[in-house]
Amino acid sequence: MYEKGLSFYSDQCVDLFGPEYTLTSTYQNVAAVLQKYGGADAYRGTKVAFPNGSIDPWKSLGLLQSNSANNVDAFIIEGTAHCADMYPASPNDLSSLTNARTRLKSHLNDWITEVLSSE
């Protein structure tokens, strides 16, 4: 992933944003955020879907584990990239994408129905 080396990208941050954006400060800031909020393993949200494309470069940063106790559904959409599920449906869509949209729609229907029935 880092073919040019991590320092190359860190140096770009310094060039673009200033000398305080070093690799060391980046690691420190990430550690502070994880300390304050927790990482993916500490996610405490409820009624959330996390669709991830199998060829999405951001996938490794996404939540990949479902938590049925909190009604959190994390899943991979085979053959798709970033945000594919958010585009309008097409007759040429992969079946995995069509199935993912059906899954998401089902979650939304369930969650909205639950809220409306509790009012």
N, CA, C and O atoms as a printed pandas DataFrame, in Angstrom:
     atom_number atom_name residue_name chain_id  residue_number  x_coord  y_coord  z_coord
0              1         N          MET        A               1    0.820   -1.197    0.000
1              2        CA          MET        A               1    0.000    0.000    0.000
2              3         C          MET        A               1    0.864    1.262    0.000
3              4         O          MET        A               1    0.550    2.234   -0.686
4              5         N          TYR        A               2    1.945    1.241    0.768
5              6        CA          TYR        A               2    2.810    2.422    0.863
6              7         C          TYR        A               2    4.060    2.191    0.029
7              8         O          TYR        A               2    5.158    2.070    0.572
8              9         N          GLU        A               3    3.898    2.128   -1.282
9             10        CA          GLU        A               3    4.999    1.800   -2.173
10            11         C          GLU        A               3    6.147    2.791   -2.076
11            12         O          GLU        A               3    7.304    2.405   -2.238
12            13         N          LYS        A               4    5.852    4.053   -1.818
13            14        CA          LYS        A               4    6.896    5.069   -1.742
14            15         C          LYS        A               4    7.446    5.199   -0.332
15            16         O          LYS        A               4    8.393    5.954   -0.113
16            17         N          GLY        A               5    6.890    4.498    0.606
17            18        CA          GLY        A               5    7.325    4.603    1.993
18            19         C          GLY        A               5    6.456    5.582    2.755
19            20         O          GLY        A               5    6.032    6.608    2.222
20            21         N          LEU        A               6    6.201    5.258    3.989
21            22        CA          LEU        A               6    5.325    6.079    4.814
22            23         C          LEU        A               6    5.883    7.484    5.005
23            24         O          LEU        A               6    5.121    8.446    5.099
24            25         N          SER        A               7    7.208    7.608    5.061
25            26        CA          SER        A               7    7.799    8.933    5.264
26            27         C          SER        A               7    7.502    9.864    4.083
27            28         O          SER        A               7    7.394   11.076    4.271
28            29         N          PHE        A               8    7.372    9.323    2.887
29            30        CA          PHE        A               8    7.019   10.134    1.721
30            31         C          PHE        A               8    5.683   10.836    1.955
31            32         O          PHE        A               8    5.551   12.035    1.710
32            33         N          TYR        A               9    4.688   10.074    2.434
33            34        CA          TYR        A               9    3.357   10.638    2.664
34            35         C          TYR        A               9    3.354   11.580    3.865
35            36         O          TYR        A               9    2.661   12.598    3.864
36            37         N          SER        A              10    4.120   11.241    4.868
37            38        CA          SER        A              10    4.243   12.119    6.031
38            39         C          SER        A              10    4.881   13.448    5.623
39            40         O          SER        A              10    4.442   14.512    6.061
40            41         N          ASP        A              11    5.900   13.383    4.798
41            42        CA          ASP        A              11    6.551   14.610    4.308
42            43         C          ASP        A              11    5.574   15.464    3.496
43            44         O          ASP        A              11    5.634   16.693    3.548
44            45         N          GLN        A              12    4.686   14.824    2.754
45            46        CA          GLN        A              12    3.668   15.578    2.011
46            47         C          GLN        A              12    2.761   16.342    2.967
47            48         O          GLN        A              12    2.397   17.487    2.698
48            49         N          CYS        A              13    2.396   15.716    4.079
49            50        CA          CYS        A              13    1.549   16.400    5.069
50            51         C          CYS        A              13    2.265   17.624    5.626
51            52         O          CYS        A              13    1.658   18.685    5.777
52            53         N          VAL        A              14    3.542   17.484    5.929
53            54        CA          VAL        A              14    4.320   18.620    6.436
54            55         C          VAL        A              14    4.356   19.727    5.389
55            56         O          VAL        A              14    4.154   20.898    5.711
56            57         N          ASP        A              15    4.614   19.358    4.132
57            58        CA          ASP        A              15    4.672   20.352    3.053
58            59         C          ASP        A              15    3.334   21.068    2.866
59            60         O          ASP        A              15    3.300   22.276    2.636
60            61         N          LEU        A              16    2.245   20.327    2.962
61            62        CA          LEU        A              16    0.924   20.901    2.698
62            63         C          LEU        A              16    0.308   21.614    3.894
63            64         O          LEU        A              16   -0.342   22.648    3.740
64            65         N          PHE        A              17    0.516   21.054    5.094
65            66        CA          PHE        A              17   -0.217   21.554    6.256
66            67         C          PHE        A              17    0.648   22.204    7.333
67            68         O          PHE        A              17    0.123   22.816    8.263
68            69         N          GLY        A              18    1.964   22.078    7.214
69            70        CA          GLY        A              18    2.839   22.725    8.179
70            71         C          GLY        A              18    3.680   21.743    8.972
71            72         O          GLY        A              18    3.415   20.541    8.969
72            73         N          PRO        A              19    4.703   22.261    9.655
73            74        CA          PRO        A              19    5.692   21.413   10.322
74            75         C          PRO        A              19    5.147   20.600   11.497
75            76         O          PRO        A              19    5.791   19.646   11.934
76            77         N          GLU        A              20    3.969   20.965   12.016
77            78        CA          GLU        A              20    3.423   20.202   13.144
78            79         C          GLU        A              20    2.779   18.882   12.706
79            80         O          GLU        A              20    2.422   18.068   13.559
80            81         N          TYR        A              21    2.626   18.653   11.409
81            82        CA          TYR        A              21    1.984   17.438   10.900
82            83         C          TYR        A              21    3.021   16.385   10.512
83            84         O          TYR        A              21    3.112   15.981    9.353
84            85         N          THR        A              22    3.785   15.957   11.482
85            86        CA          THR        A              22    4.822   14.953   11.262
86            87         C          THR        A              22    4.237   13.556   11.439
87            88         O          THR        A              22    3.107   13.399   11.902
88            89         N          LEU        A              23    5.012   12.555   11.069
89            90        CA          LEU        A              23    4.588   11.174   11.272
90            91         C          LEU        A              23    4.411   10.890   12.762
91            92         O          LEU        A              23    3.471   10.205   13.164
92            93         N          THR        A              24    5.317   11.421   13.571
93            94        CA          THR        A              24    5.217   11.236   15.023
94            95         C          THR        A              24    3.945   11.860   15.571
95            96         O          THR        A              24    3.242   11.233   16.363
96            97         N          SER        A              25    3.640   13.082   15.164
97            98        CA          SER        A              25    2.422   13.727   15.667
98            99         C          SER        A              25    1.170   13.001   15.173
99           100         O          SER        A              25    0.161   12.952   15.877
100          101         N          THR        A              26    1.233   12.445   13.980
101          102        CA          THR        A              26    0.092   11.686   13.464
102          103         C          THR        A              26   -0.171   10.465   14.334
103          104         O          THR        A              26   -1.311   10.202   14.716
104          105         N          TYR        A              27    0.891    9.717   14.648
105          106        CA          TYR        A              27    0.734    8.548   15.528
106          107         C          TYR        A              27    0.206    8.967   16.900
107          108         O          TYR        A              27   -0.654    8.291   17.467
108          109         N          GLN        A              28    0.711   10.066   17.430
109          110        CA          GLN        A              28    0.250   10.545   18.737
110          111         C          GLN        A              28   -1.226   10.940   18.687
111          112         O          GLN        A              28   -1.982   10.634   19.609
112          113         N          ASN        A              29   -1.633   11.611   17.622
113          114        CA          ASN        A              29   -3.031   12.020   17.488
114          115         C          ASN        A              29   -3.965   10.822   17.330
115          116         O          ASN        A              29   -5.057   10.804   17.897
116          117         N          VAL        A              30   -3.538    9.833   16.567
117          118        CA          VAL        A              30   -4.344    8.616   16.422
118          119         C          VAL        A              30   -4.482    7.923   17.772
119          120         O          VAL        A              30   -5.571    7.475   18.132
120          121         N          ALA        A              31   -3.388    7.832   18.518
121          122        CA          ALA        A              31   -3.436    7.207   19.847
122          123         C          ALA        A              31   -4.379    7.963   20.776
123          124         O          ALA        A              31   -5.110    7.346   21.550
124          125         N          ALA        A              32   -4.368    9.290   20.707
125          126        CA          ALA        A              32   -5.249   10.099   21.558
126          127         C          ALA        A              32   -6.720    9.876   21.200
127          128         O          ALA        A              32   -7.569    9.784   22.086
128          129         N          VAL        A              33   -7.017    9.789   19.914
129          130        CA          VAL        A              33   -8.397    9.541   19.483
130          131         C          VAL        A              33   -8.851    8.150   19.932
131          132         O          VAL        A              33   -9.969    7.985   20.419
132          133         N          LEU        A              34   -7.982    7.156   19.767
133          134        CA          LEU        A              34   -8.327    5.802   20.204
134          135         C          LEU        A              34   -8.522    5.740   21.710
135          136         O          LEU        A              34   -9.410    5.043   22.201
136          137         N          GLN        A              35   -7.691    6.470   22.441
137          138        CA          GLN        A              35   -7.824    6.515   23.900
138          139         C          GLN        A              35   -9.155    7.145   24.302
139          140         O          GLN        A              35   -9.827    6.661   25.212
140          141         N          LYS        A              36   -9.529    8.214   23.628
141          142        CA          LYS        A              36  -10.749    8.940   23.988
142          143         C          LYS        A              36  -12.015    8.220   23.536
143          144         O          LYS        A              36  -12.976    8.112   24.299
144          145         N          TYR        A              37  -12.018    7.725   22.297
145          146        CA          TYR        A              37  -13.243    7.178   21.716
146          147         C          TYR        A              37  -13.233    5.662   21.540
147          148         O          TYR        A              37  -14.285    5.054   21.344
148          149         N          GLY        A              38  -12.066    5.058   21.607
149          150        CA          GLY        A              38  -11.966    3.635   21.309
150          151         C          GLY        A              38  -11.881    3.426   19.809
151          152         O          GLY        A              38  -12.164    4.335   19.028
152          153         N          GLY        A              39  -11.496    2.247   19.419
153          154        CA          GLY        A              39  -11.414    1.936   17.999
154          155         C          GLY        A              39  -12.630    1.149   17.557
155          156         O          GLY        A              39  -13.668    1.163   18.219
156          157         N          ALA        A              40  -12.500    0.470   16.447
157          158        CA          ALA        A              40  -13.618   -0.300   15.902
158          159         C          ALA        A              40  -14.103   -1.347   16.895
159          160         O          ALA        A              40  -15.298   -1.635   16.955
160          161         N          ASP        A              41  -13.191   -1.918   17.672
161          162        CA          ASP        A              41  -13.578   -2.938   18.651
162          163         C          ASP        A              41  -14.424   -2.370   19.778
163          164         O          ASP        A              41  -15.153   -3.111   20.439
164          165         N          ALA        A              42  -14.337   -1.076   20.005
165          166        CA          ALA        A              42  -15.075   -0.443   21.102
166          167         C          ALA        A              42  -16.334    0.267   20.616
167          168         O          ALA        A              42  -16.961    1.003   21.378
168          169         N          TYR        A              43  -16.707    0.057   19.372
169          170        CA          TYR        A              43  -17.856    0.770   18.810
170          171         C          TYR        A              43  -19.122    0.411   19.588
171          172         O          TYR        A              43  -19.425   -0.765   19.789
172          173         N          ARG        A              44  -19.852    1.432   20.020
173          174        CA          ARG        A              44  -21.039    1.210   20.843
174          175         C          ARG        A              44  -22.326    1.726   20.196
175          176         O          ARG        A              44  -23.361    1.804   20.858
176          177         N          GLY        A              45  -22.273    2.071   18.930
177          178        CA          GLY        A              45  -23.473    2.549   18.254
178          179         C          GLY        A              45  -24.522    1.453   18.141
179          180         O          GLY        A              45  -24.215    0.268   18.269
180          181         N          THR        A              46  -25.758    1.860   17.902
181          182        CA          THR        A              46  -26.848    0.900   17.728
182          183         C          THR        A              46  -27.586    1.206   16.429
183          184         O          THR        A              46  -27.631    2.344   15.960
184          185         N          LYS        A              47  -28.154    0.157   15.873
185          186        CA          LYS        A              47  -28.924    0.276   14.626
186          187         C          LYS        A              47  -28.108    0.965   13.524
187          188         O          LYS        A              47  -28.493    2.009   12.998
188          189         N          VAL        A              48  -26.976    0.346   13.195
189          190        CA          VAL        A              48  -26.074    0.902   12.183
190          191         C          VAL        A              48  -25.666   -0.215   11.220
191          192         O          VAL        A              48  -25.411   -1.343   11.641
192          193         N          ALA        A              49  -25.607    0.103    9.942
193          194        CA          ALA        A              49  -25.099   -0.824    8.935
194          195         C          ALA        A              49  -23.784   -0.281    8.393
195          196         O          ALA        A              49  -23.660    0.912    8.115
196          197         N          PHE        A              50  -22.816   -1.158    8.247
197          198        CA          PHE        A              50  -21.506   -0.806    7.708
198          199         C          PHE        A              50  -21.228   -1.656    6.469
199          200         O          PHE        A              50  -20.555   -2.682    6.569
200          201         N          PRO        A              51  -21.736   -1.246    5.299
201          202        CA          PRO        A              51  -21.400   -1.978    4.082
202          203         C          PRO        A              51  -19.993   -1.591    3.624
203          204         O          PRO        A              51  -19.645   -0.410    3.599
204          205         N          ASN        A              52  -19.201   -2.577    3.268
205          206        CA          ASN        A              52  -17.833   -2.349    2.802
206          207         C          ASN        A              52  -17.650   -3.074    1.479
207          208         O          ASN        A              52  -18.025   -4.240    1.353
208          209         N          GLY        A              53  -17.077   -2.395    0.492
209          210        CA          GLY        A              53  -16.794   -3.033   -0.784
210          211         C          GLY        A              53  -15.549   -3.894   -0.697
211          212         O          GLY        A              53  -14.575   -3.508   -0.051
212          213         N          SER        A              54  -15.565   -5.053   -1.337
213          214        CA          SER        A              54  -14.418   -5.964   -1.261
214          215         C          SER        A              54  -13.170   -5.383   -1.920
215          216         O          SER        A              54  -12.054   -5.771   -1.572
216          217         N          ILE        A              55  -13.341   -4.457   -2.868
217          218        CA          ILE        A              55  -12.172   -3.846   -3.508
218          219         C          ILE        A              55  -12.037   -2.374   -3.125
219          220         O          ILE        A              55  -11.417   -1.588   -3.841
220          221         N          ASP        A              56  -12.621   -2.018   -1.995
221          222        CA          ASP        A              56  -12.548   -0.651   -1.478
222          223         C          ASP        A              56  -11.253   -0.486   -0.683
223          224         O          ASP        A              56  -11.040   -1.208    0.291
224          225         N          PRO        A              57  -10.388    0.446   -1.075
225          226        CA          PRO        A              57   -9.143    0.629   -0.320
226          227         C          PRO        A              57   -9.383    1.100    1.112
227          228         O          PRO        A              57   -8.497    0.963    1.956
228          229         N          TRP        A              58  -10.561    1.652    1.403
229          230        CA          TRP        A              58  -10.877    2.116    2.757
230          231         C          TRP        A              58  -11.394    0.987    3.642
231          232         O          TRP        A              58  -11.566    1.175    4.847
232          233         N          LYS        A              59  -11.639   -0.167    3.066
233          234        CA          LYS        A              59  -12.238   -1.286    3.802
234          235         C          LYS        A              59  -11.481   -1.606    5.087
235          236         O          LYS        A              59  -12.096   -1.889    6.115
236          237         N          SER        A              60  -10.172   -1.563    5.034
237          238        CA          SER        A              60   -9.383   -1.931    6.215
238          239         C          SER        A              60   -9.571   -0.947    7.364
239          240         O          SER        A              60   -9.228   -1.264    8.503
240          241         N          LEU        A              61  -10.103    0.230    7.090
241          242        CA          LEU        A              61  -10.367    1.214    8.139
242          243         C          LEU        A              61  -11.811    1.153    8.626
243          244         O          LEU        A              61  -12.175    1.840    9.581
244          245         N          GLY        A              62  -12.621    0.347    7.983
245          246        CA          GLY        A              62  -14.034    0.265    8.334
246          247         C          GLY        A              62  -14.297   -0.753    9.429
247          248         O          GLY        A              62  -13.427   -1.549    9.784
248          249         N          LEU        A              63  -15.494   -0.712    9.949
249          250        CA          LEU        A              63  -15.927   -1.712   10.915
250          251         C          LEU        A              63  -16.303   -2.953   10.124
251          252         O          LEU        A              63  -17.108   -2.881    9.195
252          253         N          LEU        A              64  -15.724   -4.089   10.486
253          254        CA          LEU        A              64  -15.928   -5.314    9.717
254          255         C          LEU        A              64  -16.606   -6.413   10.521
255          256         O          LEU        A              64  -16.867   -7.493    9.993
256          257         N          GLN        A              65  -16.890   -6.152   11.782
257          258        CA          GLN        A              65  -17.499   -7.169   12.639
258          259         C          GLN        A              65  -18.874   -6.706   13.100
259          260         O          GLN        A              65  -19.014   -5.625   13.672
260          261         N          SER        A              66  -19.883   -7.526   12.850
261          262        CA          SER        A              66  -21.241   -7.208   13.287
262          263         C          SER        A              66  -21.370   -7.398   14.793
263          264         O          SER        A              66  -20.589   -8.116   15.417
264          265         N          ASN        A              67  -22.371   -6.738   15.356
265          266        CA          ASN        A              67  -22.686   -6.879   16.781
266          267         C          ASN        A              67  -24.206   -6.962   16.884
267          268         O          ASN        A              67  -24.892   -5.940   16.925
268          269         N          SER        A              68  -24.718   -8.177   16.925
269          270        CA          SER        A              68  -26.173   -8.352   16.915
270          271         C          SER        A              68  -26.826   -7.788   18.171
271          272         O          SER        A              68  -27.987   -7.382   18.127
272          273         N          ALA        A              69  -26.106   -7.754   19.287
273          274        CA          ALA        A              69  -26.667   -7.200   20.525
274          275         C          ALA        A              69  -27.014   -5.720   20.363
275          276         O          ALA        A              69  -27.976   -5.236   20.961
276          277         N          ASN        A              70  -26.234   -5.004   19.558
277          278        CA          ASN        A              70  -26.475   -3.576   19.319
278          279         C          ASN        A              70  -27.149   -3.321   17.980
279          280         O          ASN        A              70  -27.345   -2.172   17.585
280          281         N          ASN        A              71  -27.504   -4.398   17.280
281          282        CA          ASN        A              71  -28.135   -4.265   15.975
282          283         C          ASN        A              71  -27.212   -3.545   14.989
283          284         O          ASN        A              71  -27.632   -2.645   14.262
284          285         N          VAL        A              72  -25.955   -3.963   14.986
285          286        CA          VAL        A              72  -24.942   -3.418   14.078
286          287         C          VAL        A              72  -24.601   -4.505   13.060
287          288         O          VAL        A              72  -24.227   -5.617   13.435
288          289         N          ASP        A              73  -24.729   -4.187   11.794
289          290        CA          ASP        A              73  -24.479   -5.140   10.718
290          291         C          ASP        A              73  -23.332   -4.636    9.850
291          292         O          ASP        A              73  -23.478   -3.658    9.117
292          293         N          ALA        A              74  -22.206   -5.304    9.939
293          294        CA          ALA        A              74  -21.045   -4.983    9.103
294          295         C          ALA        A              74  -20.879   -6.118    8.095
295          296         O          ALA        A              74  -20.883   -7.292    8.467
296          297         N          PHE        A              75  -20.735   -5.766    6.834
297          298        CA          PHE        A              75  -20.635   -6.811    5.825
298          299         C          PHE        A              75  -19.865   -6.319    4.607
299          300         O          PHE        A              75  -19.713   -5.118    4.379
300          301         N          ILE        A              76  -19.387   -7.286    3.836
301          302        CA          ILE        A              76  -18.615   -7.025    2.619
302          303         C          ILE        A              76  -19.529   -7.219    1.408
303          304         O          ILE        A              76  -20.280   -8.191    1.333
304          305         N          ILE        A              77  -19.453   -6.284    0.468
305          306        CA          ILE        A              77  -20.175   -6.415   -0.800
306          307         C          ILE        A              77  -19.138   -6.829   -1.847
307          308         O          ILE        A              77  -18.326   -6.015   -2.286
308          309         N          GLU        A              78  -19.177   -8.089   -2.235
309          310        CA          GLU        A              78  -18.177   -8.630   -3.160
310          311         C          GLU        A              78  -18.187   -7.891   -4.496
311          312         O          GLU        A              78  -19.239   -7.606   -5.068
312          313         N          GLY        A              79  -16.968   -7.590   -4.976
313          314        CA          GLY        A              79  -16.801   -6.998   -6.299
314          315         C          GLY        A              79  -17.087   -5.515   -6.401
315          316         O          GLY        A              79  -17.151   -4.970   -7.503
316          317         N          THR        A              80  -17.263   -4.847   -5.254
317          318        CA          THR        A              80  -17.584   -3.420   -5.304
318          319         C          THR        A              80  -16.516   -2.596   -4.607
319          320         O          THR        A              80  -15.711   -3.109   -3.829
320          321         N          ALA        A              81  -16.532   -1.311   -4.906
321          322        CA          ALA        A              81  -15.582   -0.376   -4.316
322          323         C          ALA        A              81  -16.327    0.616   -3.429
323          324         O          ALA        A              81  -17.492    0.414   -3.086
324          325         N          HIS        A              82  -15.648    1.661   -3.074
325          326        CA          HIS        A              82  -16.136    2.671   -2.134
326          327         C          HIS        A              82  -17.474    3.273   -2.562
327          328         O          HIS        A              82  -17.601    3.781   -3.676
328          329         N          CYS        A              83  -18.460    3.215   -1.684
329          330        CA          CYS        A              83  -19.778    3.861   -1.850
330          331         C          CYS        A              83  -20.628    3.286   -2.977
331          332         O          CYS        A              83  -21.604    3.921   -3.377
332          333         N          ALA        A              84  -20.299    2.123   -3.496
333          334        CA          ALA        A              84  -21.084    1.560   -4.602
334          335         C          ALA        A              84  -22.547    1.408   -4.224
335          336         O          ALA        A              84  -23.426    1.570   -5.070
336          337         N          ASP        A              85  -22.816    1.101   -2.964
337          338        CA          ASP        A              85  -24.194    0.895   -2.506
338          339         C          ASP        A              85  -25.003    2.185   -2.483
339          340         O          ASP        A              85  -26.228    2.144   -2.369
340          341         N          MET        A              86  -24.338    3.321   -2.588
341          342        CA          MET        A              86  -25.028    4.609   -2.494
342          343         C          MET        A              86  -25.449    5.166   -3.857
343          344         O          MET        A              86  -26.187    6.149   -3.927
344          345         N          TYR        A              87  -24.987    4.544   -4.923
345          346        CA          TYR        A              87  -25.367    4.998   -6.263
346          347         C          TYR        A              87  -26.730    4.424   -6.648
347          348         O          TYR        A              87  -27.153    3.407   -6.098
348          349         N          PRO        A              88  -27.412    5.067   -7.584
349          350        CA          PRO        A              88  -28.696    4.511   -8.033
350          351         C          PRO        A              88  -28.509    3.107   -8.607
351          352         O          PRO        A              88  -27.478    2.797   -9.204
352          353         N          ALA        A              89  -29.514    2.277   -8.419
353          354        CA          ALA        A              89  -29.464    0.911   -8.942
354          355         C          ALA        A              89  -29.418    0.934  -10.465
355          356         O          ALA        A              89  -29.945    1.839  -11.112
356          357         N          SER        A              90  -28.778   -0.081  -11.013
357          358        CA          SER        A              90  -28.657   -0.226  -12.462
358          359         C          SER        A              90  -28.920   -1.692  -12.818
359          360         O          SER        A              90  -28.632   -2.583  -12.019
360          361         N          PRO        A              91  -29.458   -1.944  -14.001
361          362        CA          PRO        A              91  -29.654   -3.341  -14.419
362          363         C          PRO        A              91  -28.330   -4.103  -14.519
363          364         O          PRO        A              91  -28.320   -5.334  -14.514
364          365         N          ASN        A              92  -27.223   -3.376  -14.608
365          366        CA          ASN        A              92  -25.907   -4.010  -14.731
366          367         C          ASN        A              92  -25.237   -4.272  -13.388
367          368         O          ASN        A              92  -24.109   -4.762  -13.355
368          369         N          ASP        A              93  -25.904   -3.958  -12.279
369          370        CA          ASP        A              93  -25.307   -4.154  -10.956
370          371         C          ASP        A              93  -25.020   -5.628  -10.695
371          372         O          ASP        A              93  -25.749   -6.511  -11.149
372          373         N          LEU        A              94  -23.953   -5.872   -9.960
373          374        CA          LEU        A              94  -23.654   -7.227   -9.502
374          375         C          LEU        A              94  -24.754   -7.690   -8.552
375          376         O          LEU        A              94  -25.375   -6.876   -7.869
376          377         N          SER        A              95  -24.989   -8.989   -8.513
377          378        CA          SER        A              95  -26.016   -9.513   -7.601
378          379         C          SER        A              95  -25.648   -9.222   -6.150
379          380         O          SER        A              95  -26.531   -9.021   -5.316
380          381         N          SER        A              96  -24.349   -9.199   -5.841
381          382        CA          SER        A              96  -23.927   -8.886   -4.469
382          383         C          SER        A              96  -24.343   -7.472   -4.074
383          384         O          SER        A              96  -24.699   -7.223   -2.922
384          385         N          LEU        A              97  -24.298   -6.553   -5.027
385          386        CA          LEU        A              97  -24.697   -5.170   -4.764
386          387         C          LEU        A              97  -26.218   -5.058   -4.625
387          388         O          LEU        A              97  -26.718   -4.354   -3.748
388          389         N          THR        A              98  -26.937   -5.746   -5.483
389          390        CA          THR        A              98  -28.401   -5.759   -5.383
390          391         C          THR        A              98  -28.835   -6.340   -4.041
391          392         O          THR        A              98  -29.728   -5.804   -3.385
392          393         N          ASN        A              99  -28.199   -7.439   -3.637
393          394        CA          ASN        A              99  -28.523   -8.066   -2.347
394          395         C          ASN        A              99  -28.182   -7.148   -1.180
395          396         O          ASN        A              99  -28.916   -7.097   -0.193
396          397         N          ALA        A             100  -27.082   -6.429   -1.289
397          398        CA          ALA        A             100  -26.689   -5.501   -0.218
398          399         C          ALA        A             100  -27.706   -4.379   -0.075
399          400         O          ALA        A             100  -28.062   -3.999    1.040
400          401         N          ARG        A             101  -28.170   -3.854   -1.186
401          402        CA          ARG        A             101  -29.186   -2.792   -1.117
402          403         C          ARG        A             101  -30.478   -3.315   -0.479
403          404         O          ARG        A             101  -31.121   -2.607    0.295
404          405         N          THR        A             102  -30.848   -4.536   -0.803
405          406        CA          THR        A             102  -32.033   -5.149   -0.187
406          407         C          THR        A             102  -31.825   -5.294    1.318
407          408         O          THR        A             102  -32.732   -5.026    2.105
408          409         N          ARG        A             103  -30.651   -5.709    1.703
409          410        CA          ARG        A             103  -30.307   -5.854    3.125
410          411         C          ARG        A             103  -30.387   -4.512    3.846
411          412         O          ARG        A             103  -30.953   -4.422    4.936
412          413         N          LEU        A             104  -29.823   -3.475    3.241
413          414        CA          LEU        A             104  -29.856   -2.137    3.840
414          415         C          LEU        A             104  -31.285   -1.607    3.942
415          416         O          LEU        A             104  -31.668   -1.030    4.960
416          417         N          LYS        A             105  -32.057   -1.805    2.897
417          418        CA          LYS        A             105  -33.451   -1.350    2.906
418          419         C          LYS        A             105  -34.235   -2.061    4.007
419          420         O          LYS        A             105  -35.061   -1.447    4.681
420          421         N          SER        A             106  -33.979   -3.336    4.184
421          422        CA          SER        A             106  -34.653   -4.099    5.232
422          423         C          SER        A             106  -34.319   -3.545    6.614
423          424         O          SER        A             106  -35.197   -3.387    7.462
424          425         N          HIS        A             107  -33.036   -3.251    6.827
425          426        CA          HIS        A             107  -32.632   -2.653    8.116
426          427         C          HIS        A             107  -33.358   -1.332    8.345
427          428         O          HIS        A             107  -33.926   -1.104    9.413
428          429         N          LEU        A             108  -33.336   -0.474    7.347
429          430        CA          LEU        A             108  -33.984    0.833    7.493
430          431         C          LEU        A             108  -35.476    0.686    7.780
431          432         O          LEU        A             108  -36.015    1.369    8.651
432          433         N          ASN        A             109  -36.132   -0.195    7.057
433          434        CA          ASN        A             109  -37.561   -0.424    7.307
434          435         C          ASN        A             109  -37.803   -0.901    8.738
435          436         O          ASN        A             109  -38.712   -0.419    9.413
436          437         N          ASP        A             110  -36.983   -1.850    9.195
437          438        CA          ASP        A             110  -37.135   -2.370   10.563
438          439         C          ASP        A             110  -36.909   -1.278   11.595
439          440         O          ASP        A             110  -37.694   -1.134   12.533
440          441         N          TRP        A             111  -35.841   -0.507   11.428
441          442        CA          TRP        A             111  -35.488    0.506   12.426
442          443         C          TRP        A             111  -36.509    1.641   12.459
443          444         O          TRP        A             111  -36.879    2.115   13.533
444          445         N          ILE        A             112  -36.956    2.068   11.303
445          446        CA          ILE        A             112  -37.956    3.141   11.260
446          447         C          ILE        A             112  -39.284    2.647   11.840
447          448         O          ILE        A             112  -39.937    3.362   12.599
448          449         N          THR        A             113  -39.675    1.436   11.484
449          450        CA          THR        A             113  -40.913    0.862   12.030
450          451         C          THR        A             113  -40.841    0.767   13.547
451          452         O          THR        A             113  -41.813    1.066   14.241
452          453         N          GLU        A             114  -39.694    0.353   14.058
453          454        CA          GLU        A             114  -39.516    0.246   15.511
454          455         C          GLU        A             114  -39.691    1.601   16.195
455          456         O          GLU        A             114  -40.360    1.700   17.224
456          457         N          VAL        A             115  -39.094    2.629   15.630
457          458        CA          VAL        A             115  -39.209    3.969   16.214
458          459         C          VAL        A             115  -40.653    4.463   16.142
459          460         O          VAL        A             115  -41.182    4.986   17.122
460          461         N          LEU        A             116  -41.282    4.299   14.996
461          462        CA          LEU        A             116  -42.657    4.778   14.828
462          463         C          LEU        A             116  -43.636    4.036   15.736
463          464         O          LEU        A             116  -44.605    4.622   16.220
464          465         N          SER        A             117  -43.385    2.759   15.963
465          466        CA          SER        A             117  -44.301    1.992   16.813
466          467         C          SER        A             117  -44.125    2.308   18.293
467          468         O          SER        A             117  -44.996    1.994   19.104
468          469         N          SER        A             118  -43.006    2.925   18.647
469          470        CA          SER        A             118  -42.778    3.271   20.060
470          471         C          SER        A             118  -43.280    4.670   20.402
471          472         O          SER        A             118  -43.225    5.078   21.562
472          473         N          GLU        A             119  -43.763    5.400   19.418
473          474        CA          GLU        A             119  -44.251    6.770   19.665
474          475         C          GLU        A             119  -45.672    6.775   20.179
475          476         O          GLU        A             119  -46.231    7.841   20.437
